[in-house]
Short mmCIF file of C-alpha atoms and ligand atoms in Angstrom, two decimals:
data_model
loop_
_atom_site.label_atom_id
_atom_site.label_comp_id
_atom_site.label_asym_id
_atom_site.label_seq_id
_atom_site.Cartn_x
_atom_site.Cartn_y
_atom_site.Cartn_z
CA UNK K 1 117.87 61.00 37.46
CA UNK K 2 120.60 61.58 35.46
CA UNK K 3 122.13 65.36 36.38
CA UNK K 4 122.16 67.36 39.69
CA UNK K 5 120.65 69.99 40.03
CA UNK K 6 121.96 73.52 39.06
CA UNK K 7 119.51 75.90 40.06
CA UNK K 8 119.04 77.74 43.40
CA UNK K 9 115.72 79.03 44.86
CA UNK K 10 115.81 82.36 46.38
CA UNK K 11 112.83 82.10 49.26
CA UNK K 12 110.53 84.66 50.26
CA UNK K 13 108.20 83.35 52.83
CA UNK K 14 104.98 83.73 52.46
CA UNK K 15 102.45 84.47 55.62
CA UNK K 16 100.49 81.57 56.49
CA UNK K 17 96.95 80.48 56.57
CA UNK K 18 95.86 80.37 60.49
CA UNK K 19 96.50 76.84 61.37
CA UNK K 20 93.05 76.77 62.15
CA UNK K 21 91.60 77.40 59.32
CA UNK K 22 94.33 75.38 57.07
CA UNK K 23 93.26 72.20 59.33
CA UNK K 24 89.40 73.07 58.44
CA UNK K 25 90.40 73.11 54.84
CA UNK K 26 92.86 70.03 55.06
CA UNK K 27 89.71 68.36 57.10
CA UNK K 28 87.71 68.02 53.84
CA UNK K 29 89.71 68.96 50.85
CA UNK K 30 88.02 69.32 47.34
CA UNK K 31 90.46 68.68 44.24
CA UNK K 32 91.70 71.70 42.87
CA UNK K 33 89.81 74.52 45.03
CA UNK K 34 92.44 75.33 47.71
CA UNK K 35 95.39 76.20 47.75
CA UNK K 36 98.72 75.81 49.68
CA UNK K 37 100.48 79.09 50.92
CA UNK K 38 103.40 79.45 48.38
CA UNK K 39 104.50 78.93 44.72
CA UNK K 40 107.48 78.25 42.73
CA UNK K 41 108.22 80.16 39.73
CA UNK K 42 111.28 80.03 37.54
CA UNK K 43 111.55 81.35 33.86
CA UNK K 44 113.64 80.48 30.98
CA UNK K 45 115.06 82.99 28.03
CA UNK K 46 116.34 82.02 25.05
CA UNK K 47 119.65 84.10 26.35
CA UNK K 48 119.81 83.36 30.16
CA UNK K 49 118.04 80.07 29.59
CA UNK K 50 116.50 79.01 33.17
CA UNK K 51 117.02 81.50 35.62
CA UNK K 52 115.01 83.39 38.45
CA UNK K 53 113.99 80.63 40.13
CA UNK K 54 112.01 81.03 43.25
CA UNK K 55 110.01 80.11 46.27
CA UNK K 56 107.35 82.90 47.26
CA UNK K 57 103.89 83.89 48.30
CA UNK K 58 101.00 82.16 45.71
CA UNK K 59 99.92 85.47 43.84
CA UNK K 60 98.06 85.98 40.94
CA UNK K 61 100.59 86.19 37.72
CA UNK K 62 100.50 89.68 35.74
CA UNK K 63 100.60 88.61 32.32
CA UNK K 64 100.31 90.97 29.26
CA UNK K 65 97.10 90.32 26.77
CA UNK K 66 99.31 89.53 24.04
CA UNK K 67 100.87 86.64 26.34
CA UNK K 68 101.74 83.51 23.45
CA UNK K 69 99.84 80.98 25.89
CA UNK K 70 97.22 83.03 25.62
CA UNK K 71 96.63 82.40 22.13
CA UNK K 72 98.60 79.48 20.67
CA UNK K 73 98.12 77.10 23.35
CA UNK K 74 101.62 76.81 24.39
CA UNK K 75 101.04 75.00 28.02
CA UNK K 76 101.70 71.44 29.58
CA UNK K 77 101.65 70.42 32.94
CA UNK K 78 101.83 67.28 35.16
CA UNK K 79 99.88 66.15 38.23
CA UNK K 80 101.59 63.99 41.07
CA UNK K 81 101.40 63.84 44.57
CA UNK K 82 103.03 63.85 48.23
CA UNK K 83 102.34 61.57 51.31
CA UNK K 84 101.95 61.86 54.99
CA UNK K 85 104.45 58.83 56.03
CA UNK K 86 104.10 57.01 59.41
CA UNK K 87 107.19 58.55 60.61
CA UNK K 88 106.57 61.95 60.09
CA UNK K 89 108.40 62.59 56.85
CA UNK K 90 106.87 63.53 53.47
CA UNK K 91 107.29 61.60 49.94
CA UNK K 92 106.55 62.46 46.87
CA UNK K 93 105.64 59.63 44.03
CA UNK K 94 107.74 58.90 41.55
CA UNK K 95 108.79 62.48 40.97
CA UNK K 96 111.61 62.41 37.95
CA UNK K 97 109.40 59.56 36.35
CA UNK K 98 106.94 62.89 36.00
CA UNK K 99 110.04 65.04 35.46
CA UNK K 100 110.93 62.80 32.38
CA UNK K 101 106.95 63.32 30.86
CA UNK K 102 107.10 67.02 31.40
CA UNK K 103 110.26 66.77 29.33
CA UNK K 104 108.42 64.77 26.83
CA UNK K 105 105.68 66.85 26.86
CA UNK K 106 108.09 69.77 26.41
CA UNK K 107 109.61 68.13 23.30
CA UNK K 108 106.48 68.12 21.77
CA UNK K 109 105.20 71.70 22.01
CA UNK K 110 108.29 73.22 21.26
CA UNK K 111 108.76 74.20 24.28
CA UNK K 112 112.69 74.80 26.15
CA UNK K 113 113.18 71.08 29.21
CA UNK K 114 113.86 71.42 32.72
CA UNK K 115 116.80 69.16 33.71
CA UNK K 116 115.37 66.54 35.65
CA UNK K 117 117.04 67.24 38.94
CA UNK K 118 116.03 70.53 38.66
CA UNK K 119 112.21 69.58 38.05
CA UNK K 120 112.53 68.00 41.42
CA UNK K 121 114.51 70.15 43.40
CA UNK K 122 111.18 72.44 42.73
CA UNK K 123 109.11 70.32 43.99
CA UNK K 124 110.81 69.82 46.97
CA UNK K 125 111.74 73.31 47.71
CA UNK K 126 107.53 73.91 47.36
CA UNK K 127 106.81 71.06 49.65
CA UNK K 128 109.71 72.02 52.30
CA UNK K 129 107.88 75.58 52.36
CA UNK K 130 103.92 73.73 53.03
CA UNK K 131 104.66 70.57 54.80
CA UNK K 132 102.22 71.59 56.97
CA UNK K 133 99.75 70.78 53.83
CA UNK K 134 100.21 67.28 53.05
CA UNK K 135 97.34 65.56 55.53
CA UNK K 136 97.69 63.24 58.12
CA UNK K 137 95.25 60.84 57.04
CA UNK K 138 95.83 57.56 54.99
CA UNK K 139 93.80 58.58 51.28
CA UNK K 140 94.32 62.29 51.43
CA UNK K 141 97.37 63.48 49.97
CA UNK K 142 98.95 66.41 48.76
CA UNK K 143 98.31 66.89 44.81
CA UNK K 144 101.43 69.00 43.42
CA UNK K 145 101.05 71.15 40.03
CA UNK K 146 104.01 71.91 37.97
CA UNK K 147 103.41 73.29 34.38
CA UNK K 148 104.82 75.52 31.82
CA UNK K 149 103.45 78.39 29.51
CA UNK K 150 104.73 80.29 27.03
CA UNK K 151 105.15 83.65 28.86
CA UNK K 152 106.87 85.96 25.48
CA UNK K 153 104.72 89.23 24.59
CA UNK K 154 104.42 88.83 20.92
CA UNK K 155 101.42 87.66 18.52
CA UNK K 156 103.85 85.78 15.81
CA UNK K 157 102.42 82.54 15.14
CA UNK K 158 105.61 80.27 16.23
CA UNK K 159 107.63 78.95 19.32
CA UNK K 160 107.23 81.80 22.30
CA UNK K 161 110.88 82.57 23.35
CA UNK K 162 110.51 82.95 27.05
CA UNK K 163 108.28 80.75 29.35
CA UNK K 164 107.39 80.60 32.87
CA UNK K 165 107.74 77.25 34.83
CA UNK K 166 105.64 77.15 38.24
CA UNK K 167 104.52 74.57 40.89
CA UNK K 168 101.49 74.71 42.87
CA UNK K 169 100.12 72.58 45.80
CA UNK K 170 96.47 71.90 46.77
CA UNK K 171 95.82 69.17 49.43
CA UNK K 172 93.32 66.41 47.56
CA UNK K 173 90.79 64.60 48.73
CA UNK K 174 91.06 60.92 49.90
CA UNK K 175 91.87 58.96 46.56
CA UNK K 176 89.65 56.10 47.18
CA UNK K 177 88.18 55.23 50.27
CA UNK K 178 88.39 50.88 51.28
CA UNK K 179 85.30 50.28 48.38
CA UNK K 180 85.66 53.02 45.75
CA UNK K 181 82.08 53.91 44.19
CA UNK K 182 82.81 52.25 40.97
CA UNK K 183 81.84 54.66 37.26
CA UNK K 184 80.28 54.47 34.79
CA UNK K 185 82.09 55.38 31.03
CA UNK K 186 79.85 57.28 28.37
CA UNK K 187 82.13 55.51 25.00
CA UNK K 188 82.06 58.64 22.78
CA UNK K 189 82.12 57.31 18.91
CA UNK K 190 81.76 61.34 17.55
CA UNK K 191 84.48 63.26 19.12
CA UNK K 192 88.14 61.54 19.26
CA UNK K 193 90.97 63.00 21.97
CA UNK K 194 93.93 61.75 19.69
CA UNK K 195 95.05 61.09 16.19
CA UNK K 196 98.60 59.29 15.22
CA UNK K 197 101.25 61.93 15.01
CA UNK K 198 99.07 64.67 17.16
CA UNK K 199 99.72 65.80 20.83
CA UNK K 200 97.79 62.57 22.84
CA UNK K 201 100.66 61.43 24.26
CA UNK K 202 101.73 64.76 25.63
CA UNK K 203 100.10 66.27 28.88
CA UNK K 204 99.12 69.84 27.00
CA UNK K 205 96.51 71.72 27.73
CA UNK K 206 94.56 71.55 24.72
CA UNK K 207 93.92 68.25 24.78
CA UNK K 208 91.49 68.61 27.50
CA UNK K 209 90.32 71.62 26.07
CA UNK K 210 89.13 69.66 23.39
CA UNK K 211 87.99 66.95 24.93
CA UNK K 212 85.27 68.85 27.53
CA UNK K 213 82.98 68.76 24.58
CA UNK K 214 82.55 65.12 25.44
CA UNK K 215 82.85 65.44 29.04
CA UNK K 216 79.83 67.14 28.94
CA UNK K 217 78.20 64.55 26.93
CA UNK K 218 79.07 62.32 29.41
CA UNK K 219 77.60 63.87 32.09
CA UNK K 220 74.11 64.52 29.97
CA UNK K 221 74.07 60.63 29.70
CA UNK K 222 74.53 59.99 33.59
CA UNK K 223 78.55 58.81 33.27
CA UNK K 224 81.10 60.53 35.59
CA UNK K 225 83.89 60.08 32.31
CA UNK K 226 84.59 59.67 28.73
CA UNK K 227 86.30 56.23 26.74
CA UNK K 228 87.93 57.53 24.33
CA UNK K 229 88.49 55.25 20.86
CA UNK K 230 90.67 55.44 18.30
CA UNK K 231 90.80 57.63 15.84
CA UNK K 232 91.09 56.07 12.73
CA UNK K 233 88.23 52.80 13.06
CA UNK K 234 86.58 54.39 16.45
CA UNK K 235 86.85 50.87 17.70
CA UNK K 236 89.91 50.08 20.01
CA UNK K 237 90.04 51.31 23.86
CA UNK K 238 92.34 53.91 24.26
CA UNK K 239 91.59 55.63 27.83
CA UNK K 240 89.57 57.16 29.66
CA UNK K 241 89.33 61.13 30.30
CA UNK K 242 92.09 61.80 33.03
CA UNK K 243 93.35 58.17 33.47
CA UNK K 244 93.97 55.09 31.54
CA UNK K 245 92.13 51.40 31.16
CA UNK K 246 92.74 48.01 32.42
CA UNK K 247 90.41 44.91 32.14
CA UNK K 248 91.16 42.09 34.21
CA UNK K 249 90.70 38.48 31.63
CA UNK K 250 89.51 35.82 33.84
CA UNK K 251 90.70 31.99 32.82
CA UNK K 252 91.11 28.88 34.42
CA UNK K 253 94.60 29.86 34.64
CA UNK K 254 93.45 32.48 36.95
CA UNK K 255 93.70 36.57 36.30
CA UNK K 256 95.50 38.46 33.84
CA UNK K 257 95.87 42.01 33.89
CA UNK K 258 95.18 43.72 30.12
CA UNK K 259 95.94 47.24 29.15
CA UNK K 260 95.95 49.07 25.63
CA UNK K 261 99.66 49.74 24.22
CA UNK K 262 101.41 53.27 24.00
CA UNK K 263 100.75 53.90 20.65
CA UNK K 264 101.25 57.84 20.77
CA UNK K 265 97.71 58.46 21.23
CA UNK K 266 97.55 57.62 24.76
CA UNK K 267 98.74 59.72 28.04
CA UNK K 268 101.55 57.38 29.42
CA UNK K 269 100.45 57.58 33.00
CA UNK K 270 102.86 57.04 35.74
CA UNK K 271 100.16 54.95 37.31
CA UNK K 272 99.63 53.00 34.85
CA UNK K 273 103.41 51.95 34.86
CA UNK K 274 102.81 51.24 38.31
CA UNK K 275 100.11 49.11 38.16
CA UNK K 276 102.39 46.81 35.29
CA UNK K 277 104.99 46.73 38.08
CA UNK K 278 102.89 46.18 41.14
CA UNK K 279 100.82 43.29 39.14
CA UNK K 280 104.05 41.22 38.24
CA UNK K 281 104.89 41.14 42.08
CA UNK K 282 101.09 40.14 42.87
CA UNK K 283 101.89 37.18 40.37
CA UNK K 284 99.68 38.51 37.60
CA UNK K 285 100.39 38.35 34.22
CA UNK K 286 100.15 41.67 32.02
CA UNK K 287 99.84 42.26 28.57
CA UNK K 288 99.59 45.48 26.89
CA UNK K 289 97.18 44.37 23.66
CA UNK K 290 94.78 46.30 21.71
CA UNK K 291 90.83 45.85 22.75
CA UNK K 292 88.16 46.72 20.63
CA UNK K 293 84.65 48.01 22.41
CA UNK K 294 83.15 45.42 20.83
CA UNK K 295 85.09 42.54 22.75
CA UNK K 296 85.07 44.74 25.70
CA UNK K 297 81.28 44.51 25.77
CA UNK K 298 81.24 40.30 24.79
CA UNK K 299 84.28 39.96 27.14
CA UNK K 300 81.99 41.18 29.83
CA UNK K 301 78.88 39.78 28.48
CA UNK K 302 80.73 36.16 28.60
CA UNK K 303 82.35 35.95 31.83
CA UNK K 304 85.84 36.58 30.31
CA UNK K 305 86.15 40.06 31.10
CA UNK K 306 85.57 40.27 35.16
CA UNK K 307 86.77 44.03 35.75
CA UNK K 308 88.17 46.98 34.72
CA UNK K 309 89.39 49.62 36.66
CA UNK K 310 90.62 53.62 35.55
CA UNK K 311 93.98 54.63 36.81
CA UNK K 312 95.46 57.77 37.57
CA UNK K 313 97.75 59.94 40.13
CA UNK K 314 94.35 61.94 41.06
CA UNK K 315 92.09 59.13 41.98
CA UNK K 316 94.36 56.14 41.90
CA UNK K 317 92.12 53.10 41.28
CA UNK K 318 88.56 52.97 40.32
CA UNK K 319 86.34 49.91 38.99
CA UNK K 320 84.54 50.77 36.29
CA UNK K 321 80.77 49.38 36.65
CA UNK K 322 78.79 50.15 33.60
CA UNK K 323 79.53 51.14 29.77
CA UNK K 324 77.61 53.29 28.21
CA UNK K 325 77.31 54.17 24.00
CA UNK K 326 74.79 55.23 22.03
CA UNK K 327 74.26 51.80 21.01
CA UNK K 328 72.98 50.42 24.96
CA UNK K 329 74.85 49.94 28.01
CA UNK K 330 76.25 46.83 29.78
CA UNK K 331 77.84 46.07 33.08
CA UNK K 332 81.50 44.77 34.22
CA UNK K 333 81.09 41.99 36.62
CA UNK K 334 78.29 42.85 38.68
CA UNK K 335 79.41 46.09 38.50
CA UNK K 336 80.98 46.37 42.34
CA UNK K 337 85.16 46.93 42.54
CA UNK K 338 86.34 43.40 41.77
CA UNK K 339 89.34 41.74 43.95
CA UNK K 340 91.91 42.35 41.25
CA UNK K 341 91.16 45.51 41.34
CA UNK K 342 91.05 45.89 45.16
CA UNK K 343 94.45 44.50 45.73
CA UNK K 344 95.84 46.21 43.53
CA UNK K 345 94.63 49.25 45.02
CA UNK K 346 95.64 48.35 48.15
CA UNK K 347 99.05 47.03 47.07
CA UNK K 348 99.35 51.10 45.58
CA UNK K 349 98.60 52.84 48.51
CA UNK K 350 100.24 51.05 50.73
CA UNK K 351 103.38 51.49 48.93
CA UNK K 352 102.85 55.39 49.15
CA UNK K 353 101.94 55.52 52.70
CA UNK K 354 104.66 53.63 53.77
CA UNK K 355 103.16 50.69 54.62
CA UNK K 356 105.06 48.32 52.61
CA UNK K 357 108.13 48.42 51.22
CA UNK K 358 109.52 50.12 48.50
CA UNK K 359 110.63 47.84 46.58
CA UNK K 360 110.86 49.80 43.30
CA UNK K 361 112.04 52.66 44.44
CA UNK K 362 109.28 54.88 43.85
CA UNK K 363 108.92 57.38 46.73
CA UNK K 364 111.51 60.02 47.43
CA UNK K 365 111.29 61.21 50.76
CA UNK K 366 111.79 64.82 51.69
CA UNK K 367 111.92 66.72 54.92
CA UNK K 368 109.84 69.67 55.76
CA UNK K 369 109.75 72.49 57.68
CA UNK K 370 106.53 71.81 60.58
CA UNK K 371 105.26 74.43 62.42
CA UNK K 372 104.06 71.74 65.06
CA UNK K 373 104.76 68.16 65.27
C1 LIG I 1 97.61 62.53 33.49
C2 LIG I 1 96.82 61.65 32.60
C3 LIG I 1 96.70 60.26 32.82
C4 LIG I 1 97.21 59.57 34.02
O1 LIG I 1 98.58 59.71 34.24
P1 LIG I 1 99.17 59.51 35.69
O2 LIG I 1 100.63 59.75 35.50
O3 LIG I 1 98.89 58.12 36.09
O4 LIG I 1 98.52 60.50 36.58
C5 LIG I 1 96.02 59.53 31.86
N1 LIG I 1 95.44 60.11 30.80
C6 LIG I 1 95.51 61.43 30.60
C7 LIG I 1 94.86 62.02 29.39
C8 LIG I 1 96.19 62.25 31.49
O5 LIG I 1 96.24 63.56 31.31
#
């Protein structure tokens, strides 16, 4: 991070969940249905810039039917999470490399950035007030929600000039469990999620608005996500709902890790970075090439193409185990998690549990307030 952080959180504290019942709900957490006991809020003018930042209660916004988010779709957010570390303390995941998307995605919509530092001084003041959410339990984490929305009362069709920046918590369910269930991927050639010179690369909510459509498609064909393809030929791999691609290329020369390139129509996950890293110390080689569906399919067919996992904060690793288009279906490897796939897995959440070093310097620790240790 490149600045320190300049604003200061005013803290009102909000009364807490029973620790009865929060240890029911952190005993099986959903994704996205509970909630931890505060919020952070901060807004931004175009005179005071950011100011009014916060740490209170979670409570329902008040926001004014002419709201600009409401309409023009001014909103981005990001998605990473905290860990339960064998000593007791609490780290969150590569936290300013998220700070540094948000930004992007910022850029993008027009929207005012958040100095990084001050990005994660948020998330820390929101996970020093519920460190009694993050779980105990290796695969369950604590999945943190920071996002931005145009918050001006006005209907003119341009750049709101006052926004609201918030962070909420919500304990997650166990990422993957030893064997994740591998997926299947519907490979939509009708609907596309990105064109060159649109919004793909930025983490704004219209993007999945639009892309439910196929989602649902998806679903009607028995597949738990979508492969998305490019826009212009609807014939290169671009990613995969939530999460982006890689294919494992098996040669005599042993494994090789292959993932499609930034091109501006793909999310740039954090994951995905992580996986490039993780995979050079696991002595794998990487290249980030175009693949077409087509040699996806033969790849597989063939032998050449032994895996291929999704990656994301939410679910970390998951093999992918069947294709599906409108043209057939085939199946990667014998469609089980493969052991490229598996170690890498393992090498990932053993890095965020604190099991192995950090040797990239990826988890920032912070310390909470516990009711109980
Ligand atoms: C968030 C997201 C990803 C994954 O990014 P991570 O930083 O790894 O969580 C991939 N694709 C899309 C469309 C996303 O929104």
């Amino acid at each position: 991070m490149n600045d320190v952080a300049a604003l200061e959180f005013t803290r009102q504290s909000a009364q807490p969940l029973p620790a009865e019942r929060r240890a029911e709900l952190l005993a099986m957490p959903g994704f996205g249905d509970t909630y931890s006991d505060h919020m952070v809020t901060v807004r931004w003018s175009a005179e005071q810039g950011w100011h009014d930042a916060s740490v209170g209660p979670l409570a329902a916004f008040s926001l004014h039917p002419a709201t600009m988010a409401l309409h023009y779709g001014q909103t981005i957010f990001e998605g990473l999470k905290a860990f339960w570390r064998p000593n007791g303390q609490r780290a969150l995941f590569r936290p300013a490399d998220h700070a540094r998307r948000f930004n992007s995605s910022a850029r993008r919509m027009a929207m005012p950035t958040l100095p990084e530092a001050d990005f994660v001084a948020a998330l820390e003041a929101l996970l020093r007030a519920d460190g009694d959410w993050v779980p105990r339990v290796r695969g369950h984490s604590f999945y943190l929600r920071p996002f931005m929305i145009a918050a001006e009362t006005h209907l003119g069709n341009r750049p709101a000039e006052d926004y609201l920046f918030a962070v909420i918590g919500s304990p997650a369910r166990p990422a993957s469990s030893a064997t994740p269930k591998p997926i299947r991927l519907w490979a939509d050639t009708e609907h596309i999620r990105a064109a060159p010179g649109g919004t793909g690369a930025a983490k704004c909510g219209g993007n999945y608005g639009g892309s439910f459509i196929a989602q649902r498609q998806a679903a009607a064909n028995d597949c738990d996500q979508v492969v998305w393809l490019d826009a212009r030929e609807r014939r290169y791999i671009e990613e995969a709902g939530g999460s982006n691609l890689f294919f494992v290329e098996s040669s005599v020369h042993g494994p090789r890790l292959r993932t499609p390139p930034l091109s501006g129509t793909l999310l740039a996950g954090v994951t995905r970075d992580s996986i490039l890293q993780l995979a050079g110390t696991l002595g794998y080689p990487v290249a980030e090439e175009p693949l077409t569906l087509d040699d996806w399919e033969q790849g597989c067919l063939e032998g050449r193409i032994t895996e291929t996992f999704a990656c994301g904060t939410a679910r970390a690793i998951v093999p992918v185990g069947q294709v599906v288009s409108a043209q057939g279906q085939w199946s990667v490897g014998d469609g089980t998690a493969g052991p490229v796939t598996s170690r890498l897995l393992e090498a990932l959440l053993d890095t965020q549990y604190g099991l192995a070093p950090d040797d990239f310097g990826w988890m920032r620790l912070v310390d909470t307030d516990l009711e109980e240790d």
